[in-house]
Amino acid sequence: MSELTTAATRIQTGRESLDTAWDEDVRVAVYRAFAVHGRPPTAPELADAAHGSLAVAKQALHRLDAARQLVLDECEHVALAHPFAAIPLGFSVMGARTLWWGGCAWDSFAIPHLVPDEPEVLVSTRCPGCGEPSALVVGREGPPSGAQVAHFPVPAARMWDDVRRTCSLQRLFCDESCVDGWAGESGTAKGSVLDLDTLWHLASGWYAGRLDHGYRRREPAEAADYFRGVGLTGAFWGE
């Protein structure tokens, strides 16, 4: 290998290292834009997070998508940055200052635990079984009261196989009879059914630290430990 080729390789390697170094800044910019504004970051906001380069930011988004830190759509736009969504998936979450799409029942309950200035939100949705609308005030102090249940049809180990579909199916129902009716009509196998207390505890600490630098996703064994801590056990939840 010639000296010129070696130098070019070193320059390219240095550029790749520099580009990768902005991934965490881009990730935080995505999450904070959702938290504050209820939307993904604009192109200028992404460029600012990547030292002024939108191209570097877009490369970072693809790496973050591959690492399951967020989900891009077919147009390379951020569709999901759990617990936030840029697409309607059955939930609106209204705070005092911001309106979000909730990614699912789990994510909608998680937002007030994650966003520091919104300790209480109104989670609105419709039962997929009977179409009945419901609205729940969800805060940090304790779970809301109500007969509604959350249905999780996809086991934890398979949730990322098609994460957008998984999120679209994690819904709130009036009660378990509505889950049974919907499952029969839709041909979807019944999965895990959670009451509001369990759903609230599942959501309360799952995304802790996600708005900050240095956040690390849980490994499968760590996730199973977390689920066990809120009363979710068995093969469905990774045990």
Short mmCIF file of C-alpha atoms in Angstrom, two decimals:
data_model
loop_
_atom_site.label_atom_id
_atom_site.label_comp_id
_atom_site.label_asym_id
_atom_site.label_seq_id
_atom_site.Cartn_x
_atom_site.Cartn_y
_atom_site.Cartn_z
CA MET A 1 0.00 0.00 0.00
CA SER A 2 1.45 3.37 -1.02
CA GLU A 3 1.98 6.21 1.46
CA LEU A 4 -0.69 8.22 -0.38
CA THR A 5 -3.22 5.40 -0.05
CA THR A 6 -2.36 4.94 3.61
CA ALA A 7 -2.85 8.64 4.30
CA ALA A 8 -6.18 8.65 2.48
CA THR A 9 -7.32 5.65 4.54
CA ARG A 10 -6.35 7.41 7.76
CA ILE A 11 -8.23 10.55 6.73
CA GLN A 12 -11.34 8.54 5.87
CA THR A 13 -11.14 6.61 9.14
CA GLY A 14 -10.81 9.88 11.02
CA ARG A 15 -13.86 11.30 9.25
CA GLU A 16 -15.93 8.21 10.10
CA SER A 17 -14.87 8.46 13.73
CA LEU A 18 -15.73 12.15 13.82
CA ASP A 19 -19.10 11.55 12.17
CA THR A 20 -19.99 8.76 14.59
CA ALA A 21 -19.07 10.99 17.53
CA TRP A 22 -22.16 13.11 16.86
CA ASP A 23 -24.62 10.21 17.11
CA GLU A 24 -25.46 10.82 20.76
CA ASP A 25 -25.95 14.55 20.18
CA VAL A 26 -28.35 13.77 17.34
CA ARG A 27 -30.21 11.23 19.47
CA VAL A 28 -30.65 13.72 22.30
CA ALA A 29 -31.77 16.41 19.84
CA VAL A 30 -34.48 14.07 18.52
CA TYR A 31 -35.80 13.21 21.95
CA ARG A 32 -35.69 16.73 23.31
CA ALA A 33 -37.50 18.11 20.25
CA PHE A 34 -40.29 15.61 20.84
CA ALA A 35 -40.37 16.31 24.57
CA VAL A 36 -40.54 20.09 24.21
CA HIS A 37 -42.42 20.57 20.94
CA GLY A 38 -44.29 17.31 20.38
CA ARG A 39 -42.55 16.79 17.03
CA PRO A 40 -39.25 15.52 15.62
CA PRO A 41 -36.44 18.04 15.11
CA THR A 42 -36.35 20.19 12.00
CA ALA A 43 -33.52 19.91 9.49
CA PRO A 44 -31.70 22.95 10.94
CA GLU A 45 -32.05 21.51 14.45
CA LEU A 46 -30.59 18.20 13.29
CA ALA A 47 -27.72 19.97 11.55
CA ASP A 48 -26.96 21.97 14.68
CA ALA A 49 -26.74 18.73 16.65
CA ALA A 50 -24.17 17.37 14.16
CA HIS A 51 -21.81 20.35 14.18
CA GLY A 52 -23.62 22.06 11.33
CA SER A 53 -23.82 19.11 8.93
CA LEU A 54 -27.24 17.77 7.96
CA ALA A 55 -25.54 14.96 6.02
CA VAL A 56 -23.74 13.80 9.16
CA ALA A 57 -27.00 14.03 11.12
CA LYS A 58 -28.81 11.85 8.58
CA GLN A 59 -26.05 9.25 8.76
CA ALA A 60 -26.41 9.32 12.54
CA LEU A 61 -30.18 8.79 12.27
CA HIS A 62 -29.63 5.62 10.27
CA ARG A 63 -27.16 4.28 12.82
CA LEU A 64 -29.59 5.13 15.62
CA ASP A 65 -32.36 3.33 13.74
CA ALA A 66 -30.13 0.26 13.38
CA ALA A 67 -29.39 0.42 17.12
CA ARG A 68 -33.13 0.60 17.93
CA GLN A 69 -32.78 4.05 19.48
CA LEU A 70 -35.48 5.39 17.13
CA VAL A 71 -37.45 4.33 14.06
CA LEU A 72 -37.20 5.91 10.62
CA ASP A 73 -39.92 5.71 7.99
CA GLU A 74 -39.47 5.05 4.28
CA CYS A 75 -38.65 8.74 3.67
CA GLU A 76 -35.89 8.79 6.33
CA HIS A 77 -38.06 10.78 8.72
CA VAL A 78 -38.28 9.90 12.41
CA ALA A 79 -41.54 7.99 12.91
CA LEU A 80 -40.98 6.79 16.48
CA ALA A 81 -38.69 7.85 19.29
CA HIS A 82 -40.25 5.94 22.16
CA PRO A 83 -42.30 7.06 24.03
CA PHE A 84 -42.99 9.70 21.36
CA ALA A 85 -44.46 9.24 17.89
CA ALA A 86 -44.62 11.40 14.79
CA ILE A 87 -47.53 9.36 13.44
CA PRO A 88 -50.99 8.67 14.93
CA LEU A 89 -51.14 5.27 16.62
CA GLY A 90 -54.37 5.58 18.55
CA PHE A 91 -53.36 7.93 21.38
CA SER A 92 -53.20 11.67 21.92
CA VAL A 93 -51.39 12.85 25.04
CA MET A 94 -52.09 16.41 26.14
CA GLY A 95 -49.98 18.24 28.68
CA ALA A 96 -50.29 21.79 29.92
CA ARG A 97 -47.96 23.05 27.18
CA THR A 98 -47.55 20.29 24.61
CA LEU A 99 -49.61 17.80 22.62
CA TRP A 100 -48.06 14.49 21.59
CA TRP A 101 -48.97 11.38 19.67
CA GLY A 102 -48.40 8.49 22.07
CA GLY A 103 -46.64 5.51 20.53
CA CYS A 104 -48.93 3.02 22.34
CA ALA A 105 -50.64 2.52 25.71
CA TRP A 106 -47.26 1.87 27.37
CA ASP A 107 -45.64 4.95 25.83
CA SER A 108 -48.59 7.24 26.49
CA PHE A 109 -48.42 6.42 30.19
CA ALA A 110 -44.63 6.96 30.16
CA ILE A 111 -44.61 10.56 28.89
CA PRO A 112 -45.39 12.33 32.21
CA HIS A 113 -42.63 10.31 33.89
CA LEU A 114 -40.09 11.42 31.29
CA VAL A 115 -40.89 15.05 30.47
CA PRO A 116 -39.83 17.15 33.49
CA ASP A 117 -42.24 20.05 32.95
CA GLU A 118 -45.33 17.89 32.35
CA PRO A 119 -46.03 15.92 35.55
CA GLU A 120 -49.61 15.19 34.48
CA VAL A 121 -51.18 14.52 31.07
CA LEU A 122 -54.54 13.62 29.58
CA VAL A 123 -54.34 10.36 27.61
CA SER A 124 -57.16 10.05 25.10
CA THR A 125 -58.01 7.05 22.93
CA ARG A 126 -60.82 4.75 21.73
CA CYS A 127 -61.38 1.12 22.62
CA PRO A 128 -60.53 -0.97 19.53
CA GLY A 129 -63.18 -3.47 20.58
CA CYS A 130 -66.28 -1.31 20.84
CA GLY A 131 -65.12 2.17 19.81
CA GLU A 132 -65.93 3.74 23.19
CA PRO A 133 -63.80 6.86 23.79
CA SER A 134 -61.86 7.19 27.02
CA ALA A 135 -59.69 9.85 28.61
CA LEU A 136 -57.46 9.26 31.61
CA VAL A 137 -55.45 11.73 33.66
CA VAL A 138 -52.03 10.12 34.09
CA GLY A 139 -49.49 11.59 36.46
CA ARG A 140 -46.40 10.68 38.46
CA GLU A 141 -47.98 10.24 41.87
CA GLY A 142 -49.87 7.04 41.17
CA PRO A 143 -51.90 5.10 38.61
CA PRO A 144 -55.26 6.40 37.40
CA SER A 145 -58.45 4.65 38.44
CA GLY A 146 -60.62 2.90 35.91
CA ALA A 147 -61.70 -0.47 34.55
CA GLN A 148 -59.68 -0.14 31.33
CA VAL A 149 -57.01 -2.69 30.50
CA ALA A 150 -54.01 -2.64 28.17
CA HIS A 151 -53.57 -5.50 25.74
CA PHE A 152 -50.10 -6.55 24.54
CA PRO A 153 -50.48 -9.14 21.76
CA VAL A 154 -46.78 -9.36 20.78
CA PRO A 155 -44.34 -11.06 23.20
CA ALA A 156 -41.47 -8.91 24.48
CA ALA A 157 -38.82 -10.82 22.52
CA ARG A 158 -40.66 -10.14 19.22
CA MET A 159 -41.73 -6.54 19.72
CA TRP A 160 -38.99 -5.15 17.46
CA ASP A 161 -39.64 -7.59 14.59
CA ASP A 162 -42.10 -5.01 13.23
CA VAL A 163 -42.08 -2.31 15.86
CA ARG A 164 -44.54 0.02 14.18
CA ARG A 165 -47.11 -2.77 13.98
CA THR A 166 -46.36 -3.78 17.56
CA CYS A 167 -46.98 -0.25 18.80
CA SER A 168 -50.19 0.03 16.82
CA LEU A 169 -51.53 -3.07 18.61
CA GLN A 170 -50.67 -2.10 22.20
CA ARG A 171 -53.98 -0.46 22.97
CA LEU A 172 -56.34 0.35 25.83
CA PHE A 173 -59.67 -1.52 25.97
CA CYS A 174 -62.76 -0.89 28.10
CA ASP A 175 -62.28 -4.26 29.82
CA GLU A 176 -61.08 -7.77 29.07
CA SER A 177 -64.34 -8.72 27.37
CA CYS A 178 -63.61 -6.06 24.74
CA VAL A 179 -60.14 -7.59 24.28
CA ASP A 180 -61.70 -11.01 23.73
CA GLY A 181 -64.22 -9.66 21.23
CA TRP A 182 -61.59 -7.71 19.29
CA ALA A 183 -59.17 -10.66 19.23
CA GLY A 184 -61.86 -12.94 17.84
CA GLU A 185 -62.98 -10.49 15.17
CA SER A 186 -59.48 -9.46 14.09
CA GLY A 187 -57.97 -12.94 14.21
CA THR A 188 -55.24 -11.70 16.55
CA ALA A 189 -54.03 -14.07 19.25
CA LYS A 190 -54.75 -12.79 22.74
CA GLY A 191 -51.57 -11.83 24.56
CA SER A 192 -50.91 -10.22 27.95
CA VAL A 193 -53.64 -8.11 29.56
CA LEU A 194 -52.59 -5.46 32.11
CA ASP A 195 -54.76 -3.44 34.46
CA LEU A 196 -54.07 0.29 34.79
CA ASP A 197 -52.01 -0.14 37.93
CA THR A 198 -49.61 -2.58 36.25
CA LEU A 199 -49.45 -0.48 33.07
CA TRP A 200 -48.58 2.62 35.11
CA HIS A 201 -45.79 0.82 36.97
CA LEU A 202 -44.46 -0.64 33.70
CA ALA A 203 -44.30 2.82 32.14
CA SER A 204 -43.08 4.80 35.15
CA GLY A 205 -39.38 3.97 34.99
CA TRP A 206 -38.88 2.29 31.64
CA TYR A 207 -37.51 5.34 29.80
CA ALA A 208 -35.69 7.01 32.71
CA GLY A 209 -32.75 9.06 31.41
CA ARG A 210 -33.70 8.88 27.74
CA LEU A 211 -33.61 12.67 27.32
CA ASP A 212 -30.03 12.86 28.58
CA HIS A 213 -26.61 12.06 27.15
CA GLY A 214 -25.30 8.62 28.01
CA TYR A 215 -28.63 6.80 27.96
CA ARG A 216 -28.26 3.05 27.41
CA ARG A 217 -31.02 0.68 26.30
CA ARG A 218 -31.60 -2.35 28.50
CA GLU A 219 -30.24 -5.70 27.40
CA PRO A 220 -32.86 -8.51 27.25
CA ALA A 221 -31.92 -9.89 30.68
CA GLU A 222 -32.12 -6.40 32.20
CA ALA A 223 -35.51 -5.86 30.56
CA ALA A 224 -36.78 -9.16 31.98
CA ASP A 225 -35.60 -8.07 35.45
CA TYR A 226 -37.47 -4.78 35.06
CA PHE A 227 -40.64 -6.55 33.94
CA ARG A 228 -40.39 -8.93 36.89
CA GLY A 229 -40.09 -5.95 39.23
CA VAL A 230 -43.50 -4.65 38.11
CA GLY A 231 -45.14 -8.07 38.32
CA LEU A 232 -44.79 -9.22 34.70
CA THR A 233 -43.38 -12.73 34.52
CA GLY A 234 -43.42 -15.78 32.28
CA ALA A 235 -42.30 -16.52 28.74
CA PHE A 236 -44.32 -13.64 27.28
CA TRP A 237 -42.16 -11.15 29.18
CA GLY A 238 -38.83 -12.79 28.47
CA GLU A 239 -38.41 -15.27 31.30
#
